[in-house]
PDB file of C-alpha atoms in Angstrom:
ATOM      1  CA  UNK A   1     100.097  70.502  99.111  1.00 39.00           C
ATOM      2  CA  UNK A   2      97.170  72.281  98.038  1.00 58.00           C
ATOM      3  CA  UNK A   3      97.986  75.120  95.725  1.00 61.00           C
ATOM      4  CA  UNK A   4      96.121  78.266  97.618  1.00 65.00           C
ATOM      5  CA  UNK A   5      97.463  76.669 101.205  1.00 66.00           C
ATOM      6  CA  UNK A   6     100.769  79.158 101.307  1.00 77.00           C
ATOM      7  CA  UNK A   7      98.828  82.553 102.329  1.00 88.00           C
ATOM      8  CA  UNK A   8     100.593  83.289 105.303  1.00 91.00           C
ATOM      9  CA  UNK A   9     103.499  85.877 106.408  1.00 95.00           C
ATOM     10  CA  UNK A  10     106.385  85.906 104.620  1.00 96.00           C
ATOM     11  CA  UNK A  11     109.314  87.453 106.616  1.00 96.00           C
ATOM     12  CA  UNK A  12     112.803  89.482 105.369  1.00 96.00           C
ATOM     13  CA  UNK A  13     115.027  91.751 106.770  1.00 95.00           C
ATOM     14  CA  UNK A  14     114.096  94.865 105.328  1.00 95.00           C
ATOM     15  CA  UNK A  15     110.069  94.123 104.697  1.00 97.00           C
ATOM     16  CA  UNK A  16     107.316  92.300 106.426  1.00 98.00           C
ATOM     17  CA  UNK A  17     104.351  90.709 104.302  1.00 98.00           C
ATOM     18  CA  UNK A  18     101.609  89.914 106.504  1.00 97.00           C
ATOM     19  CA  UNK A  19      98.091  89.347 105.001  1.00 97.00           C
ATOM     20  CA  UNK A  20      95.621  92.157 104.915  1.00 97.00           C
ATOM     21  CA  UNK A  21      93.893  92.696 108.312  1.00 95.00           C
ATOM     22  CA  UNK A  22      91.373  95.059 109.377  1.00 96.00           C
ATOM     23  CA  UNK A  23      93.853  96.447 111.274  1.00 97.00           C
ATOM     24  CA  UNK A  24      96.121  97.597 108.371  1.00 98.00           C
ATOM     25  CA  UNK A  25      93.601  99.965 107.096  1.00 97.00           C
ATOM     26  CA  UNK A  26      94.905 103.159 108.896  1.00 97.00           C
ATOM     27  CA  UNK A  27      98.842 102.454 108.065  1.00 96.00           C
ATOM     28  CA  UNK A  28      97.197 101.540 104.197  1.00 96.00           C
ATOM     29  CA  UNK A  29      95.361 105.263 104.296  1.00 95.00           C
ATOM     30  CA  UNK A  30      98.852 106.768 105.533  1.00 94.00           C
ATOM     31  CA  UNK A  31     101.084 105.158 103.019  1.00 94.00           C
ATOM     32  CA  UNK A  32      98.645 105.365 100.275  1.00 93.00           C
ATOM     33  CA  UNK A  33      97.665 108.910  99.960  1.00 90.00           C
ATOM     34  CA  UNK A  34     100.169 109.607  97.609  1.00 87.00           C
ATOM     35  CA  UNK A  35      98.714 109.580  94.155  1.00 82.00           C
ATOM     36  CA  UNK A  36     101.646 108.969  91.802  1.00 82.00           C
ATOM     37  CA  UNK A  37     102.198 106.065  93.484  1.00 82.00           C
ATOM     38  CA  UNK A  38      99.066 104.758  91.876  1.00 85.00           C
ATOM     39  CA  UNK A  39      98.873 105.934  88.677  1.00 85.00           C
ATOM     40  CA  UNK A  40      98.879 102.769  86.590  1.00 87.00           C
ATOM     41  CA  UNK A  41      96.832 101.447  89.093  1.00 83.00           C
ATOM     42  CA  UNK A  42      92.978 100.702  88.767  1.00 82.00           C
ATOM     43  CA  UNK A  43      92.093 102.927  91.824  1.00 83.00           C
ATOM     44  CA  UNK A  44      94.347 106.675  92.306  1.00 85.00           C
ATOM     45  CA  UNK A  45      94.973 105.997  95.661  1.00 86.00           C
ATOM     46  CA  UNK A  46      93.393 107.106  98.694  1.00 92.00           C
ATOM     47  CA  UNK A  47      91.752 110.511  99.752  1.00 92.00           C
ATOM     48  CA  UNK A  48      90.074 109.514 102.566  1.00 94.00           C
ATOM     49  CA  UNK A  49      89.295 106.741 105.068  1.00 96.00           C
ATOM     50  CA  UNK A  50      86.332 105.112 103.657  1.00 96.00           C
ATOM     51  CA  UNK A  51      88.129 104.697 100.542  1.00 95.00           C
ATOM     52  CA  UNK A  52      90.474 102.412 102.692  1.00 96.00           C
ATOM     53  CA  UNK A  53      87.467 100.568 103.973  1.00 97.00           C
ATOM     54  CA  UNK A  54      86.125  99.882 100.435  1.00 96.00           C
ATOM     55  CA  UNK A  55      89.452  98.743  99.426  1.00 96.00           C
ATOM     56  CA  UNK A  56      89.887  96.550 101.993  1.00 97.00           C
ATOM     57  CA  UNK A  57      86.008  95.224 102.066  1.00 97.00           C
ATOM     58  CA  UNK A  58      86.730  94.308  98.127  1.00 96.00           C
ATOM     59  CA  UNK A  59      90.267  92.496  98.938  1.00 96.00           C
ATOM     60  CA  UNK A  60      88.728  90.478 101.820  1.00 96.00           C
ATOM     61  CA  UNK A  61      85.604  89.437  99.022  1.00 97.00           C
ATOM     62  CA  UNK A  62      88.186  88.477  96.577  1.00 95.00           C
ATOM     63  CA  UNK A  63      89.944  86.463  99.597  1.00 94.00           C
ATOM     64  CA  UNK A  64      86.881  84.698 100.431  1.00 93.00           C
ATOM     65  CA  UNK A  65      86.237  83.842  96.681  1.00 92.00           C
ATOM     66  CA  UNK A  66      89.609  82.457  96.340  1.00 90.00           C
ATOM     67  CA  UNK A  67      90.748  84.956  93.411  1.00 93.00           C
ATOM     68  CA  UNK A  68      92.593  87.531  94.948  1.00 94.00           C
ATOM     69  CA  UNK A  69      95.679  86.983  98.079  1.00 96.00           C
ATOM     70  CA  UNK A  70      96.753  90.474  99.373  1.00 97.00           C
ATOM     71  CA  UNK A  71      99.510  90.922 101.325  1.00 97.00           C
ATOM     72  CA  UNK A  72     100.326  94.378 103.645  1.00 98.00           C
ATOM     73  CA  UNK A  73     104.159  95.201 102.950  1.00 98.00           C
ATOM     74  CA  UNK A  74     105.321  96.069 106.692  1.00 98.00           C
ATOM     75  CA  UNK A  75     108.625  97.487 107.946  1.00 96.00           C
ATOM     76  CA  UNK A  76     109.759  95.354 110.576  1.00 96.00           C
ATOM     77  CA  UNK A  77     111.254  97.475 113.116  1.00 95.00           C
ATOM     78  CA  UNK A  78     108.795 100.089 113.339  1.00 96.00           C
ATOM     79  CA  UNK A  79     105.462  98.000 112.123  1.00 96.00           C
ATOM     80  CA  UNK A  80     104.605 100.966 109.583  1.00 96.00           C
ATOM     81  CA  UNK A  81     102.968 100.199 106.719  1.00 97.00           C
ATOM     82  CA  UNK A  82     104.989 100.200 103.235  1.00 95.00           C
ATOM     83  CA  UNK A  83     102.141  99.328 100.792  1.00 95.00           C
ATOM     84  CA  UNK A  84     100.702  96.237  99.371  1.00 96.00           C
ATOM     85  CA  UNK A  85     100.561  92.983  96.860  1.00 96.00           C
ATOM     86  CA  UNK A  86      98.724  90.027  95.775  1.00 96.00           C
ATOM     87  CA  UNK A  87      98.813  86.808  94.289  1.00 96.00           C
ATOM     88  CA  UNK A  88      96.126  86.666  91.809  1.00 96.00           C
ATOM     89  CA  UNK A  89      94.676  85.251  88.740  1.00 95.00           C
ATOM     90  CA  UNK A  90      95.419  81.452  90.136  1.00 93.00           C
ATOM     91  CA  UNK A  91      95.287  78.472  87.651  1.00 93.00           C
ATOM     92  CA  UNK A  92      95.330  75.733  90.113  1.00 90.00           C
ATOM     93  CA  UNK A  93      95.653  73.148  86.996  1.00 92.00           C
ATOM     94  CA  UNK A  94      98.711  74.735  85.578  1.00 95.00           C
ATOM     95  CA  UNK A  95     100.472  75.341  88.904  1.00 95.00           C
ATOM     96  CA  UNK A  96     100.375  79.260  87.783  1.00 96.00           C
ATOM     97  CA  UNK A  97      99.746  82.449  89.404  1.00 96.00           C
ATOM     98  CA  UNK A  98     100.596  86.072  88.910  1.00 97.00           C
ATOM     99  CA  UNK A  99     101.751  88.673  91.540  1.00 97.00           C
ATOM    100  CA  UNK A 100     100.723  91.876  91.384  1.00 95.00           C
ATOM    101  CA  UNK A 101      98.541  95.052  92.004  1.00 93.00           C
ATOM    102  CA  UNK A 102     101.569  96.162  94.097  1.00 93.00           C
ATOM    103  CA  UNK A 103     102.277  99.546  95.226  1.00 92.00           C
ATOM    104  CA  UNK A 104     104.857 101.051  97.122  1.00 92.00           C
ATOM    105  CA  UNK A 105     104.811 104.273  99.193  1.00 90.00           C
ATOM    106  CA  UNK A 106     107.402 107.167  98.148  1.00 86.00           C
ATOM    107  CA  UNK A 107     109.192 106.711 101.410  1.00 87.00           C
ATOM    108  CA  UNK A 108     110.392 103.068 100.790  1.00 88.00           C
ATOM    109  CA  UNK A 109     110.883 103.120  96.808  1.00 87.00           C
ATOM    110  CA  UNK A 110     114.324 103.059  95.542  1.00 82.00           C
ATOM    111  CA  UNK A 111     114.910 101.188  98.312  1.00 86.00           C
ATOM    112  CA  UNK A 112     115.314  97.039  99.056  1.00 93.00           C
ATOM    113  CA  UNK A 113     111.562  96.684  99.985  1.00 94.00           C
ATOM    114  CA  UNK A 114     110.512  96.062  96.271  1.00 93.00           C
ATOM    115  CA  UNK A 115     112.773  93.465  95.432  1.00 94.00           C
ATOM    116  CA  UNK A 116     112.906  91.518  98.722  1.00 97.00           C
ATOM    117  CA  UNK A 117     109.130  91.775  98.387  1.00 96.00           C
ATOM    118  CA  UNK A 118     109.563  89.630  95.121  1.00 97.00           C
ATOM    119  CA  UNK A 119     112.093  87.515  96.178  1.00 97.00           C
ATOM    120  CA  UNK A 120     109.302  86.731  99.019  1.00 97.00           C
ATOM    121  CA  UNK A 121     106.459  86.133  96.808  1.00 97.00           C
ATOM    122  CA  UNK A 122     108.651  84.146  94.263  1.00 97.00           C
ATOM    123  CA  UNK A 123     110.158  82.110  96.698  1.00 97.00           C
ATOM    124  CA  UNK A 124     106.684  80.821  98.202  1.00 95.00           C
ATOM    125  CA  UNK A 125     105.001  80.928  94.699  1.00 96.00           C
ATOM    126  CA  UNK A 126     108.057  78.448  93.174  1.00 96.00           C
ATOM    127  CA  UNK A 127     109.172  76.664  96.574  1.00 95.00           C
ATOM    128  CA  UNK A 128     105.613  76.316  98.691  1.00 93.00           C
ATOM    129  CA  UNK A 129     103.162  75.956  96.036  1.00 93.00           C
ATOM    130  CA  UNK A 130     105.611  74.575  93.645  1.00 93.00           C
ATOM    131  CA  UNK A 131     104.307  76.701  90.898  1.00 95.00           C
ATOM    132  CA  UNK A 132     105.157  76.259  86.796  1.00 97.00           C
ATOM    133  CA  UNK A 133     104.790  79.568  86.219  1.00 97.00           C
ATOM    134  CA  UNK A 134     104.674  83.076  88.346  1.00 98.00           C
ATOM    135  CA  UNK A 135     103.437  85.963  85.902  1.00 98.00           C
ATOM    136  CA  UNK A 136     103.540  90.020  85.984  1.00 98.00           C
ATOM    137  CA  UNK A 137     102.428  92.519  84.274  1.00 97.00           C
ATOM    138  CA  UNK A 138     102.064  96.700  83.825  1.00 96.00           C
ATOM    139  CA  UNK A 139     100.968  99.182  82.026  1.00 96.00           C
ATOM    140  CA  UNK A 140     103.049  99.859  79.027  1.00 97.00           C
ATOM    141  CA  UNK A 141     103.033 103.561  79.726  1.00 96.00           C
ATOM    142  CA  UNK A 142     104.717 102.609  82.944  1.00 94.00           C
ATOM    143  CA  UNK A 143     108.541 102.277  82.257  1.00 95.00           C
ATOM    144  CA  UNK A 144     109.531 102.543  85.993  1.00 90.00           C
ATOM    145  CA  UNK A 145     107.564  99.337  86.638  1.00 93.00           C
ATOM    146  CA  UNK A 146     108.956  97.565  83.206  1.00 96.00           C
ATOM    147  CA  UNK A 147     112.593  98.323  84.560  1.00 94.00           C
ATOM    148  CA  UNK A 148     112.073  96.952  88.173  1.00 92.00           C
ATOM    149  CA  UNK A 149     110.005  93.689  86.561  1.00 95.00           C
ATOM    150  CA  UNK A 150     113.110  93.335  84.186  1.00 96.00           C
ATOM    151  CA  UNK A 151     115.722  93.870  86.892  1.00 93.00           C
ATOM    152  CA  UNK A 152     113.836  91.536  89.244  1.00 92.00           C
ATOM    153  CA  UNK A 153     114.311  88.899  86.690  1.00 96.00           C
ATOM    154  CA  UNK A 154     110.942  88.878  84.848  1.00 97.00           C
ATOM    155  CA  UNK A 155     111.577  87.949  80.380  1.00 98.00           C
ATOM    156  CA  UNK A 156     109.212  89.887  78.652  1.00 98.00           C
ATOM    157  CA  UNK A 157     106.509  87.984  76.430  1.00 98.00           C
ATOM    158  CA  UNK A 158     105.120  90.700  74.701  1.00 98.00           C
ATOM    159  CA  UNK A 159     102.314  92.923  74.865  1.00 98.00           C
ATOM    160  CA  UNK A 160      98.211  92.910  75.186  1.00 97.00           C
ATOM    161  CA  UNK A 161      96.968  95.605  73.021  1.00 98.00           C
ATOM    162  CA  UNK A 162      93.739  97.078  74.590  1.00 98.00           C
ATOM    163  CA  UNK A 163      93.808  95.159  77.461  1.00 96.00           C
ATOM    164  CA  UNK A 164      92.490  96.830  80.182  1.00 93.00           C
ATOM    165  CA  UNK A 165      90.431 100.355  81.125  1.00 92.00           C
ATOM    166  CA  UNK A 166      92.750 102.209  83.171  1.00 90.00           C
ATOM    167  CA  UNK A 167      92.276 105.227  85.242  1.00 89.00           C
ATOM    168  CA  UNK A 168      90.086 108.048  84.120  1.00 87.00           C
ATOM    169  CA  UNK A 169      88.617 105.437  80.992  1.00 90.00           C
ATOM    170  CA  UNK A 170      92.050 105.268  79.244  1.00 92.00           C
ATOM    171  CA  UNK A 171      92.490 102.001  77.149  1.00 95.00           C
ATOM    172  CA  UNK A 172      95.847 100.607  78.168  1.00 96.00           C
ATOM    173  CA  UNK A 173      98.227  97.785  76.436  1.00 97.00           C
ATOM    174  CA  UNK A 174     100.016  95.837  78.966  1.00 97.00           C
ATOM    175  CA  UNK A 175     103.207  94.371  79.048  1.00 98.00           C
ATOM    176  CA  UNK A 176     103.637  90.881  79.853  1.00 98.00           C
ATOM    177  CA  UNK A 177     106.475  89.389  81.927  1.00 98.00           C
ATOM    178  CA  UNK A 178     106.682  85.818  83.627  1.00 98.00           C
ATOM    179  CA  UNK A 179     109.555  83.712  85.749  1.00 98.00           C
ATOM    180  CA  UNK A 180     109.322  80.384  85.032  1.00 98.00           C
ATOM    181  CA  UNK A 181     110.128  77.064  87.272  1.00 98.00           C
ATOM    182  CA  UNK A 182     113.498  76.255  85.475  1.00 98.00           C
ATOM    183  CA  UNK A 183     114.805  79.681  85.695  1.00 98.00           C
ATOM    184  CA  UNK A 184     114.218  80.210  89.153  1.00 98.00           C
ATOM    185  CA  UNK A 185     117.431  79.241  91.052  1.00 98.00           C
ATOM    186  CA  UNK A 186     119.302  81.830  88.565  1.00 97.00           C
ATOM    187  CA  UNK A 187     116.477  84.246  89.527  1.00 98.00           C
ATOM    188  CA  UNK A 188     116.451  83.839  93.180  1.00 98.00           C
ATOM    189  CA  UNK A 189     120.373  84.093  93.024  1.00 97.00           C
ATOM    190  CA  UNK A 190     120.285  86.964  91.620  1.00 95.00           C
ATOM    191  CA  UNK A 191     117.846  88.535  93.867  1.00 97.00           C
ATOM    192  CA  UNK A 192     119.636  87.903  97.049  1.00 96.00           C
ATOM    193  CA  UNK A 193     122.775  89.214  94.782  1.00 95.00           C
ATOM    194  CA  UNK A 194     121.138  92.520  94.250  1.00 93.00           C
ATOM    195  CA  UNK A 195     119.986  92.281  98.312  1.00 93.00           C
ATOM    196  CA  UNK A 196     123.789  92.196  99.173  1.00 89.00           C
ATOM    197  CA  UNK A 197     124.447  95.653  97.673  1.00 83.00           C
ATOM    198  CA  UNK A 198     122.105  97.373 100.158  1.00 77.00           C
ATOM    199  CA  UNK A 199     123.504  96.223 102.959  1.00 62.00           C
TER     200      UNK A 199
END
């Protein structure tokens, strides 16, 4: 099975991943106004349509080049747009890949989107491509997103110092998580675990 083959929806009960579509932009400009939601995030969300456009424009490139898989994090019974994902940074020869660039509008966080979003991702990064090695990472300013990696089941390596340019020019470090293939069935069990308790 070719490694970059498993881009396709990825169904729960509580979230929908479908991969981006033109026709996501105008749920992705609702959902993504909010600009705390993006503050780690290369981009501070979105202030107006064409922002949307570029967004998506740049995602479909990064599609096309093979780098970059975004999903669109839908709620199934009404079809509105949650937020977005991404596998990215393949290495085909390692049978690794990391998910992230995710965001999550206001309305759905705290809730079961985030981690049946992972458990989604996880399960088709470890059980369709049959990957080694499924890596995340955040800014180290970002606890919030350091306690959800951590309670998703992500070990923390350690941290990047200078890493990346950030919003606004700031330097960041980033801290680095991973799953790995032999702790996944603990990892998925305890993801569908943690599901249980929002039911």
């Amino acid at each position: 099975m070719d490694f970059y083959t498993k881009y396709n929806e990825l169904s729960g009960e509580s979230v929908r991943l479908e991969p981006i579509d033109e026709s996501h932009i105008e749920g992705l400009f609702e959902a993504g106004k909010t600009q705390s939601d993006w503050e780690y995030l290369p981009i501070p969300g979105f202030s107006n349509i064409d922002e949307v456009k570029a967004w998506y424009h740049q995602a479909k490139k990064l599609l096309e080049a093979g780098m970059h898989y975004t999903y669109v994090l839908i709620e199934p019974d009404t079809n509105e747009v949650i937020g977005s994902s991404r596998y990215m940074n393949f290495r085909a020869r390692d049978l690794a890949v990391e998910i992230g660039y995710t965001w999550v509008g206001s309305k759905f966080q705290r809730t079961s989107v985030n981690t049946e979003a992972k458990l989604l991702l996880l399960s088709n990064a470890f059980e369709g491509m049959n990957a080694n090695r499924v890596e995340l990472k955040t800014d180290a300013r970002n606890i919030r997103s350091q306690n959800a990696i951590e309670r998703v089941g992500g070990i923390k390596e350690g941290v990047l110092r200078n890493h990346m340019v950030a919003q606004g020019g700031f330097v960041r470090d980033t801290v680095m998580y991973s799953v790995i293939k032999s702790e996944w069935p603990g990892v998925k069990e305890n993801l569908i675990g943690k599901l249980s308790n929002y039911a």
